[in-house]
């Protein structure tokens, strides 16, 4: 479906330069002269790359119908992450390159939305947060009370993140999988 | 839209108010006369792409259309023609175009100042001094209560401009050569080759698109504010043309990719101004903009004898956001319409 770029909104998928992109940000902008523009930030569903593109607001862009379907994460190899649609039991490989590091925070059995275009998997929608168990962490040294100080801890998926000094082995921490940032600890 | 109260922004707002004071201090020390002006006017300068707010005065059976001024230019330049000398306005202006965003609001605070007997580059020197003055005064009031101090994280110096002409910028950042930049046909051909949708669009449309996409993101990012100057005559507005006949004496300045001000050497030739007004007026009609009357008194004022002068318009909220290290002008506001 072709629409004017002025109608684009966050979350839309479009065809641009023979690839599929998701609109991350879309803002109107009127230059001093010349027709109104639509400044967008686009995310490439394959490479995970972000680019800024300025469209004329009345310029036509091709919006594509991308479906997001809840699936279960099965396993990964060197190239792909494998997901299963629980209704059909069909398996879908998603290129590792398209998830920009998200794989470090995924556990077998996690449920995520997979983006599909014409039944072809494009990418995965990163969850806002994941909860993972700490498997390795140095003991906090007594008296080390500098607020905001952090230490590296290893999570059950193998990822290493920076967490506050009070985090211990066995704690479940909450992590933003897009940035790898510690955002909290699960209450016991 | 709704009225949003944001008392939590009071601290930023106080600093913003302080910056307004600093601007007054600086200009008054330099003998600029502050002028208070109407924001409702029965006629405006026609600008082809700029939409305005329209309202109506009603008294008994009398009705008259009025328009919120998109800039104080029409008033200040009349006064210049009456030889009042260096002057400025610091107050609200209104533009009825884009939805509000982090850098834009339909109602905003504008500083516009004019100096006689100078050209645009001399205004640039004045602006740099103003920026340094604000930075210095702010650094003096460092308050221990304030966590992140104004400007602490800004790695920008106001000791000089990074100056680049529009033609140099298009070559450097977009690979478009001077010959192609000013020739409409060559320019559109080049744009098509670069992958832009060109059909049914004007030179101005495509030029602006490439400017925003490929030039602006680089400006004001090398440790100094960038002054980009000499725009094609199609973007001259009320600026005087250079002797090359294809560029206007106009500059804009940027910090961190954000446009903060627009300056030009004022066009004083009333005949040429009249021709440009008519052209802009017709373009407004074609673009289906609100059909406001042209301010004919402005042309009369030019005829009366307009002094050599240059002036600049600066978006004060944007400027304050830069000094306060904020991502959005909305963080300056305690009451906002959203």
Coordinates of C-alpha atoms in Angstrom, one line a residue:
Chain A
X1 CA 0.0 0.0 0.0
X2 CA 1.4 3.4 -0.9
X3 CA 0.8 6.3 1.5
X4 CA 2.2 9.8 1.8
X5 CA 5.2 10.0 4.0
X6 CA 3.4 12.6 6.1
X7 CA 1.1 9.8 7.3
X8 CA 3.9 7.6 8.6
X9 CA 3.9 6.8 12.2
X10 CA 6.1 5.0 14.7
X11 CA 5.9 1.3 14.2
X12 CA 5.1 1.3 10.5
X13 CA 7.1 -0.9 8.2
X14 CA 8.2 0.5 4.8
X15 CA 10.0 -0.5 1.7
X16 CA 12.9 1.8 1.2
X17 CA 15.9 1.2 -1.2
X18 CA 14.8 -2.4 -1.7
X19 CA 14.9 -3.2 2.0
X20 CA 12.3 -3.4 4.8
X21 CA 12.6 -0.8 7.6
X22 CA 10.6 0.0 10.7
X23 CA 9.8 3.6 11.5
X24 CA 11.3 4.4 14.9
X25 CA 10.5 8.1 14.9
X26 CA 8.6 10.4 12.5
X27 CA 8.5 14.2 13.0
X28 CA 7.1 16.9 10.7
X29 CA 9.4 19.6 9.8
X30 CA 8.8 22.7 7.7
X31 CA 11.9 24.2 6.2
X32 CA 11.9 27.9 5.5
X33 CA 11.0 27.2 1.9
X34 CA 9.9 24.1 0.1
X35 CA 7.2 21.7 1.0
X36 CA 6.9 20.2 4.5
X37 CA 9.2 17.3 5.3
X38 CA 8.9 14.2 7.4
X39 CA 12.1 13.4 9.3
X40 CA 12.2 9.8 10.2
X41 CA 14.5 7.4 12.0
X42 CA 14.4 4.0 10.3
X43 CA 15.5 0.6 11.6
X44 CA 16.5 -2.0 9.2
X45 CA 14.8 -5.3 10.1
X46 CA 17.6 -7.4 8.6
X47 CA 20.8 -5.7 9.6
X48 CA 19.4 -3.9 12.7
X49 CA 21.0 -0.7 11.4
X50 CA 19.4 2.7 12.1
X51 CA 19.4 5.5 9.6
X52 CA 17.8 9.0 9.4
X53 CA 15.8 9.7 6.3
X54 CA 14.0 12.9 5.4
X55 CA 11.0 12.5 3.1
X56 CA 8.8 15.2 1.6
X57 CA 5.5 14.9 3.4
X58 CA 3.6 14.4 0.2
X59 CA 6.1 11.9 -1.3
X60 CA 4.7 8.3 -1.6
X61 CA 6.2 5.5 0.4
X62 CA 5.4 1.8 0.2
X63 CA 4.1 0.5 3.5
X64 CA 4.4 -3.2 4.0
X65 CA 2.1 -5.4 6.0
X66 CA 4.4 -7.0 8.5
X67 CA 2.8 -9.4 10.9
X68 CA 4.2 -9.9 14.5
X69 CA 3.5 -13.4 15.9
X70 CA 4.2 -14.7 19.3
X71 CA 6.7 -17.6 19.1
X72 CA 8.9 -19.6 21.4
X73 CA 12.6 -19.4 21.3
X74 CA 14.2 -22.8 20.7
X75 CA 17.9 -22.5 20.2
X76 CA 20.6 -20.7 18.2
X77 CA 23.5 -21.6 16.0
X78 CA 26.2 -19.5 14.4
X79 CA 23.9 -17.9 11.9
X80 CA 20.4 -18.0 13.2
X81 CA 18.0 -18.0 16.1
X82 CA 15.2 -20.6 15.8
X83 CA 11.7 -19.9 16.9
X84 CA 8.5 -22.0 16.8
X85 CA 5.0 -21.0 16.2
X86 CA 3.1 -22.9 18.9
X87 CA 0.0 -23.2 16.9
X88 CA 1.4 -24.7 13.7
X89 CA 4.7 -26.0 15.1
X90 CA 6.4 -24.4 12.2
X91 CA 10.0 -23.4 12.8
X92 CA 11.4 -20.1 11.7
X93 CA 15.1 -19.1 11.5
X94 CA 15.9 -15.4 12.2
X95 CA 19.3 -14.1 11.2
X96 CA 21.5 -13.3 14.2
X97 CA 22.6 -10.1 12.4
X98 CA 19.1 -8.7 12.6
X99 CA 18.7 -8.9 16.4
X100 CA 21.7 -6.7 17.3
X101 CA 22.9 -8.5 20.4
X102 CA 19.5 -9.5 21.7
X103 CA 20.5 -13.2 21.6
X104 CA 22.8 -12.7 24.6
X105 CA 19.8 -12.3 26.8
X106 CA 17.5 -15.1 25.5
X107 CA 16.7 -18.4 27.2
X108 CA 15.2 -21.4 25.6
X109 CA 11.5 -21.2 26.0
X110 CA 11.3 -17.4 26.0
X111 CA 8.3 -16.1 24.2
X112 CA 8.8 -13.2 21.8
X113 CA 7.2 -11.5 18.9
X114 CA 8.7 -12.5 15.5
X115 CA 8.2 -10.1 12.6
X116 CA 7.0 -12.0 9.4
X117 CA 6.6 -10.6 5.9
X118 CA 5.0 -13.1 3.5
X119 CA 5.6 -15.8 6.0
X120 CA 9.3 -15.0 5.9
X121 CA 10.8 -14.1 9.3
X122 CA 12.5 -10.7 9.4
X123 CA 13.4 -10.1 12.9
X124 CA 12.4 -10.2 16.5
X125 CA 10.8 -7.5 18.6
X126 CA 13.0 -6.9 21.6
X127 CA 11.2 -7.2 24.9
X128 CA 11.4 -4.1 27.1
X129 CA 13.1 -6.2 29.8
X130 CA 14.3 -9.7 30.5
X131 CA 14.7 -11.4 33.9
X132 CA 17.9 -13.5 34.2
X133 CA 19.6 -15.4 37.0
X134 CA 23.1 -14.3 38.1
X135 CA 25.5 -17.3 37.9
X136 CA 28.8 -15.6 38.7
X137 CA 29.5 -12.5 40.8
X138 CA 32.3 -11.3 43.0
X139 CA 31.5 -10.9 46.7
X140 CA 31.1 -7.3 47.6
X141 CA 34.0 -6.0 49.7
X142 CA 32.8 -4.6 53.0
X143 CA 33.2 -0.9 53.3
X144 CA 33.0 -0.4 49.6
X145 CA 30.0 1.9 49.7
X146 CA 30.6 4.3 46.9
X147 CA 27.1 4.9 45.7
X148 CA 26.6 3.9 42.1
X149 CA 29.6 1.7 42.0
X150 CA 29.2 -1.4 39.8
X151 CA 30.8 -4.7 39.1
X152 CA 30.6 -7.2 36.3
X153 CA 28.2 -10.2 36.8
X154 CA 27.6 -13.2 34.6
X155 CA 24.1 -14.2 33.8
X156 CA 22.6 -17.6 33.1
X157 CA 22.7 -17.0 29.3
X158 CA 26.4 -16.3 29.5
X159 CA 26.1 -12.5 29.0
X160 CA 28.1 -10.3 31.3
X161 CA 26.6 -7.0 32.5
X162 CA 27.5 -4.3 35.0
X163 CA 25.4 -4.5 38.2
X164 CA 25.4 -2.8 41.6
X165 CA 27.8 -4.2 44.2
X166 CA 25.0 -5.8 46.3
X167 CA 24.0 -8.3 43.6
X168 CA 24.8 -11.9 44.5
X169 CA 24.9 -15.3 42.7
X170 CA 21.3 -16.6 42.6
X171 CA 19.7 -13.1 42.3
X172 CA 17.4 -12.5 39.4
X173 CA 18.2 -9.3 37.7
X174 CA 16.1 -7.2 35.3
X175 CA 18.0 -6.2 32.2
X176 CA 17.2 -4.0 29.2
X177 CA 18.1 -6.4 26.4
X178 CA 18.6 -3.6 23.9
X179 CA 21.3 -1.8 25.9
X180 CA 22.4 -4.6 28.3
X181 CA 21.7 -2.2 31.2
X182 CA 20.8 -3.4 34.6
X183 CA 17.5 -1.9 35.6
X184 CA 16.6 -3.7 38.8
X185 CA 16.5 -6.8 40.9
X186 CA 13.5 -9.1 41.3
X187 CA 12.1 -9.1 44.7
X188 CA 12.3 -12.3 46.7
Chain B
X1 CA -4.5 19.8 22.8
X2 CA -4.4 20.3 26.5
X3 CA -2.8 22.6 29.1
X4 CA -0.1 20.8 30.9
X5 CA 1.4 22.1 34.2
X6 CA 5.0 21.1 34.7
X7 CA 6.1 22.6 38.0
X8 CA 9.0 20.2 38.0
X9 CA 10.6 22.2 35.2
X10 CA 10.8 25.3 37.4
X11 CA 14.5 25.1 37.9
X12 CA 15.1 25.0 34.1
X13 CA 12.6 27.7 33.7
X14 CA 14.4 30.0 36.1
X15 CA 17.6 29.6 34.1
X16 CA 15.7 30.3 30.9
X17 CA 14.4 33.5 32.4
X18 CA 17.9 34.4 33.4
X19 CA 19.1 33.9 29.8
X20 CA 16.3 36.3 28.6
X21 CA 17.7 38.8 31.1
X22 CA 21.2 38.3 29.8
X23 CA 20.1 38.9 26.3
X24 CA 18.5 42.2 27.4
X25 CA 21.6 43.2 29.3
X26 CA 23.9 42.4 26.4
X27 CA 22.0 44.3 23.8
X28 CA 21.2 47.3 25.9
X29 CA 24.8 47.6 26.9
X30 CA 25.5 47.8 23.2
X31 CA 22.9 50.5 22.7
X32 CA 20.3 48.5 21.0
X33 CA 16.8 50.0 21.7
X34 CA 14.4 47.4 23.0
X35 CA 11.0 47.7 21.3
X36 CA 7.7 46.2 22.4
X37 CA 5.5 45.3 19.5
X38 CA 2.0 44.1 18.6
X39 CA 1.6 40.4 17.9
X40 CA -1.7 41.0 16.1
X41 CA -1.5 42.7 12.7
X42 CA -4.1 43.3 9.9
X43 CA -1.4 42.7 7.2
X44 CA 1.8 40.6 7.0
X45 CA 4.9 40.1 4.9
X46 CA 3.9 37.3 2.4
X47 CA 6.1 34.2 2.8
X48 CA 5.2 31.4 0.5
X49 CA 5.6 28.4 2.7
X50 CA 4.9 29.8 6.1
X51 CA 1.4 29.4 7.5
X52 CA -0.1 31.9 9.9
X53 CA -2.8 32.1 12.6
X54 CA -5.9 34.0 11.7
X55 CA -8.3 35.6 14.1
X56 CA -11.0 38.3 14.0
X57 CA -11.7 41.5 15.8
X58 CA -15.4 42.0 16.4
X59 CA -17.2 45.1 17.8
X60 CA -20.9 45.6 17.3
X61 CA -21.3 45.0 13.5
X62 CA -17.7 45.7 12.8
X63 CA -15.4 42.8 11.9
X64 CA -11.8 42.8 10.9
X65 CA -9.4 39.9 10.2
X66 CA -6.1 40.0 12.2
X67 CA -3.1 37.7 12.0
X68 CA -0.6 36.7 14.7
X69 CA 2.8 37.8 13.5
X70 CA 5.2 35.1 12.5
X71 CA 8.1 37.5 13.1
X72 CA 8.5 41.1 14.2
X73 CA 10.4 41.9 11.0
X74 CA 7.6 44.0 9.4
X75 CA 7.4 46.3 12.4
X76 CA 11.1 46.7 13.2
X77 CA 12.0 47.4 9.6
X78 CA 9.5 50.2 9.4
X79 CA 11.1 51.7 12.4
X80 CA 14.5 51.4 10.8
X81 CA 13.2 53.4 7.9
X82 CA 12.3 56.1 10.4
X83 CA 16.0 56.1 11.4
X84 CA 15.5 54.8 14.9
X85 CA 18.9 53.0 14.7
X86 CA 19.9 49.7 16.3
X87 CA 16.9 48.0 17.8
X88 CA 15.5 44.6 18.9
X89 CA 12.5 42.7 19.9
X90 CA 12.4 39.9 22.4
X91 CA 9.0 38.3 22.6
X92 CA 6.5 35.9 21.1
X93 CA 6.1 34.9 17.5
X94 CA 3.6 32.5 16.0
X95 CA 3.8 30.0 13.2
X96 CA 1.0 27.7 12.2
X97 CA 2.7 24.8 10.7
X98 CA 4.2 21.7 12.2
X99 CA 2.9 19.8 15.2
X100 CA 4.8 20.6 18.4
X101 CA 8.1 18.7 18.7
X102 CA 11.3 18.7 20.7
X103 CA 12.5 21.7 18.7
X104 CA 9.4 23.4 17.5
X105 CA 6.3 25.0 19.0
X106 CA 3.7 27.1 17.1
X107 CA 4.2 29.8 19.7
X108 CA 7.8 30.6 20.5
X109 CA 10.1 33.3 21.8
X110 CA 12.1 35.1 19.2
X111 CA 15.0 37.5 19.5
X112 CA 15.3 39.7 16.4
X113 CA 17.9 42.5 16.3
X114 CA 19.0 44.9 13.7
X115 CA 22.1 46.9 13.3
X116 CA 22.5 49.8 10.8
X117 CA 25.5 50.4 8.6
X118 CA 26.7 46.8 8.6
X119 CA 26.3 43.6 6.6
X120 CA 25.4 40.1 7.7
X121 CA 29.0 39.0 8.6
X122 CA 29.2 41.9 11.1
X123 CA 26.1 40.6 12.8
X124 CA 27.8 37.2 13.0
X125 CA 30.5 38.8 15.2
X126 CA 27.9 40.3 17.4
X127 CA 26.2 36.9 17.8
X128 CA 29.4 35.3 18.8
X129 CA 29.9 37.9 21.5
X130 CA 26.4 37.4 22.7
X131 CA 26.9 33.6 23.0
X132 CA 30.2 34.2 24.9
X133 CA 28.5 36.7 27.2
X134 CA 25.7 34.2 28.1
X135 CA 28.2 31.4 28.6
X136 CA 30.4 33.6 30.8
X137 CA 27.6 35.0 32.9
X138 CA 26.1 31.5 33.5
X139 CA 29.4 30.1 34.5
X140 CA 29.7 32.9 37.1
X141 CA 26.5 31.8 38.9
X142 CA 27.6 28.2 39.4
X143 CA 25.4 27.1 42.2
X144 CA 26.5 24.2 44.4
X145 CA 22.9 23.1 44.7
X146 CA 22.7 22.4 41.0
X147 CA 23.8 18.9 40.1
X148 CA 24.7 19.3 36.5
X149 CA 25.8 22.7 35.8
X150 CA 24.9 24.6 32.8
X151 CA 27.3 24.0 30.0
X152 CA 29.5 21.7 31.9
X153 CA 29.0 18.9 29.5
X154 CA 29.1 21.0 26.4
X155 CA 32.3 20.7 24.5
X156 CA 31.6 23.7 22.4
X157 CA 33.7 26.9 22.2
X158 CA 32.4 30.3 21.1
X159 CA 35.8 31.7 20.3
X160 CA 35.2 31.5 16.6
X161 CA 32.7 30.3 14.0
X162 CA 33.2 27.3 11.8
X163 CA 32.3 29.1 8.6
X164 CA 31.2 27.2 5.5
X165 CA 29.4 28.5 2.4
X166 CA 26.3 26.7 1.3
X167 CA 28.1 25.7 -2.0
X168 CA 31.0 24.3 0.0
X169 CA 28.7 22.4 2.3
X170 CA 26.8 20.8 -0.6
X171 CA 30.0 19.7 -2.2
X172 CA 31.6 18.4 1.0
X173 CA 28.5 16.6 2.5
X174 CA 26.3 15.8 -0.5
X175 CA 28.8 15.6 -3.4
X176 CA 26.8 18.2 -5.3
X177 CA 29.0 20.7 -7.1
X178 CA 28.5 24.4 -7.4
X179 CA 27.6 24.2 -11.0
X180 CA 24.8 21.7 -10.2
X181 CA 23.6 23.5 -7.1
X182 CA 22.5 26.7 -8.8
X183 CA 21.2 25.3 -12.0
X184 CA 17.7 23.9 -11.4
X185 CA 17.8 21.3 -14.1
X186 CA 21.2 20.0 -13.3
X187 CA 20.3 20.0 -9.6
X188 CA 17.1 18.0 -10.1
X189 CA 19.0 15.5 -12.4
X190 CA 21.7 15.0 -9.7
X191 CA 19.0 14.6 -7.0
X192 CA 17.3 11.9 -9.1
X193 CA 20.6 10.1 -9.5
X194 CA 21.1 10.2 -5.7
X195 CA 17.8 8.4 -5.3
X196 CA 15.4 11.3 -4.4
X197 CA 11.8 11.4 -5.8
X198 CA 12.0 14.4 -8.0
X199 CA 9.0 14.3 -10.3
X200 CA 6.3 16.9 -9.6
X201 CA 8.5 18.6 -7.1
X202 CA 10.1 22.0 -7.3
X203 CA 13.8 23.0 -7.0
X204 CA 13.0 24.5 -3.6
X205 CA 11.3 21.3 -2.4
X206 CA 14.2 19.0 -3.3
X207 CA 16.8 21.5 -2.2
X208 CA 15.3 21.7 1.2
X209 CA 15.0 18.0 1.5
X210 CA 18.7 17.4 0.6
X211 CA 19.7 20.3 2.9
X212 CA 17.8 18.7 5.9
X213 CA 18.9 15.1 5.0
X214 CA 22.5 15.6 4.1
X215 CA 23.8 19.0 5.3
X216 CA 22.2 20.0 8.6
X217 CA 23.2 16.9 10.5
X218 CA 26.9 17.9 10.1
X219 CA 26.5 21.5 11.2
X220 CA 27.8 22.7 14.6
X221 CA 29.4 19.4 15.5
X222 CA 33.1 20.3 15.3
X223 CA 33.5 22.0 18.6
X224 CA 32.4 25.4 17.3
X225 CA 29.0 26.8 16.2
X226 CA 28.7 26.6 12.4
X227 CA 27.8 29.6 10.3
X228 CA 26.6 28.5 6.9
X229 CA 26.2 31.4 4.5
X230 CA 25.3 32.6 1.0
X231 CA 22.0 30.7 0.2
X232 CA 20.7 30.4 -3.4
X233 CA 18.6 33.4 -4.4
X234 CA 15.5 31.3 -4.3
X235 CA 16.0 31.3 -0.5
X236 CA 16.7 35.0 -0.2
X237 CA 13.5 36.0 1.4
X238 CA 14.2 39.7 2.4
X239 CA 17.9 39.4 1.9
X240 CA 20.2 41.4 -0.4
X241 CA 21.7 39.5 -3.3
X242 CA 25.5 39.1 -3.7
X243 CA 27.2 40.5 -6.8
X244 CA 27.3 37.0 -8.3
X245 CA 23.6 37.3 -8.9
X246 CA 22.9 33.7 -7.7
X247 CA 23.3 33.9 -3.9
X248 CA 21.9 36.0 -1.2
X249 CA 23.7 37.6 1.8
X250 CA 22.1 35.3 4.3
X251 CA 23.5 32.9 6.9
X252 CA 22.0 30.5 9.4
X253 CA 23.9 29.3 12.5
X254 CA 23.8 25.8 14.1
X255 CA 24.9 24.1 17.2
X256 CA 24.9 20.3 17.3
X257 CA 22.8 20.0 14.1
X258 CA 20.1 22.4 15.4
X259 CA 19.4 25.6 13.6
X260 CA 19.3 28.5 16.0
X261 CA 19.3 31.7 13.9
X262 CA 18.7 33.2 10.5
X263 CA 20.5 36.4 9.5
X264 CA 20.7 38.6 6.4
X265 CA 21.8 41.8 5.0
X266 CA 18.5 43.6 4.5
X267 CA 17.3 44.2 1.0
X268 CA 16.8 47.9 0.7
X269 CA 15.7 48.2 -2.9
X270 CA 11.9 48.7 -2.7
X271 CA 11.2 47.7 -6.3
X272 CA 12.9 44.4 -6.0
X273 CA 11.1 43.8 -2.6
X274 CA 7.8 44.6 -4.2
X275 CA 8.5 42.0 -7.0
X276 CA 9.5 39.4 -4.5
X277 CA 6.3 40.1 -2.4
X278 CA 4.1 39.6 -5.4
X279 CA 5.9 36.3 -6.3
X280 CA 5.6 35.1 -2.7
X281 CA 1.9 36.2 -2.6
X282 CA 1.1 34.2 -5.7
X283 CA 3.0 31.2 -4.4
X284 CA 1.0 31.4 -1.1
X285 CA -2.2 31.3 -3.2
X286 CA -1.0 28.3 -5.1
X287 CA 0.0 26.5 -1.9
X288 CA -3.5 27.2 -0.6
X289 CA -2.2 29.2 2.4
X290 CA -4.4 31.7 4.4
X291 CA -4.9 34.7 2.1
X292 CA -3.7 37.5 4.4
X293 CA -3.3 41.1 3.0
X294 CA 0.2 42.2 2.1
X295 CA 1.7 44.9 4.3
X296 CA 2.0 47.6 1.7
X297 CA 3.2 50.1 4.3
X298 CA 6.3 48.1 4.5
X299 CA 7.1 48.8 0.8
X300 CA 6.3 52.5 1.5
X301 CA 8.8 52.5 4.4
X302 CA 11.5 51.0 2.1
X303 CA 10.7 53.7 -0.5
X304 CA 11.0 56.4 2.2
X305 CA 14.6 55.4 2.6
X306 CA 15.8 52.3 4.3
X307 CA 19.3 52.4 5.9
X308 CA 21.9 49.8 5.0
X309 CA 21.5 47.3 7.8
X310 CA 21.5 43.6 8.7
X311 CA 19.4 41.7 11.2
X312 CA 19.1 38.3 12.8
X313 CA 16.2 36.2 14.2
X314 CA 17.2 33.7 17.0
X315 CA 14.9 31.0 18.5
X316 CA 15.5 31.7 22.2
X317 CA 14.0 28.5 23.6
X318 CA 16.3 26.5 21.3
X319 CA 19.3 28.6 22.3
X320 CA 18.5 28.1 26.0
X321 CA 18.1 24.4 25.5
X322 CA 21.6 24.3 24.1
X323 CA 23.0 26.2 27.0
X324 CA 21.1 24.1 29.6
X325 CA 22.0 20.8 27.8
X326 CA 18.4 19.8 27.3
X327 CA 17.1 17.6 24.6
X328 CA 13.8 19.4 24.2
X329 CA 12.5 23.0 24.5
X330 CA 9.6 21.6 26.4
X331 CA 11.9 21.0 29.4
X332 CA 12.1 24.8 29.8
X333 CA 8.3 25.2 30.2
X334 CA 6.3 25.2 33.4
X335 CA 3.0 25.5 31.4
X336 CA 2.9 23.9 28.0
X337 CA 0.2 23.4 25.4
X338 CA 0.6 19.8 24.1

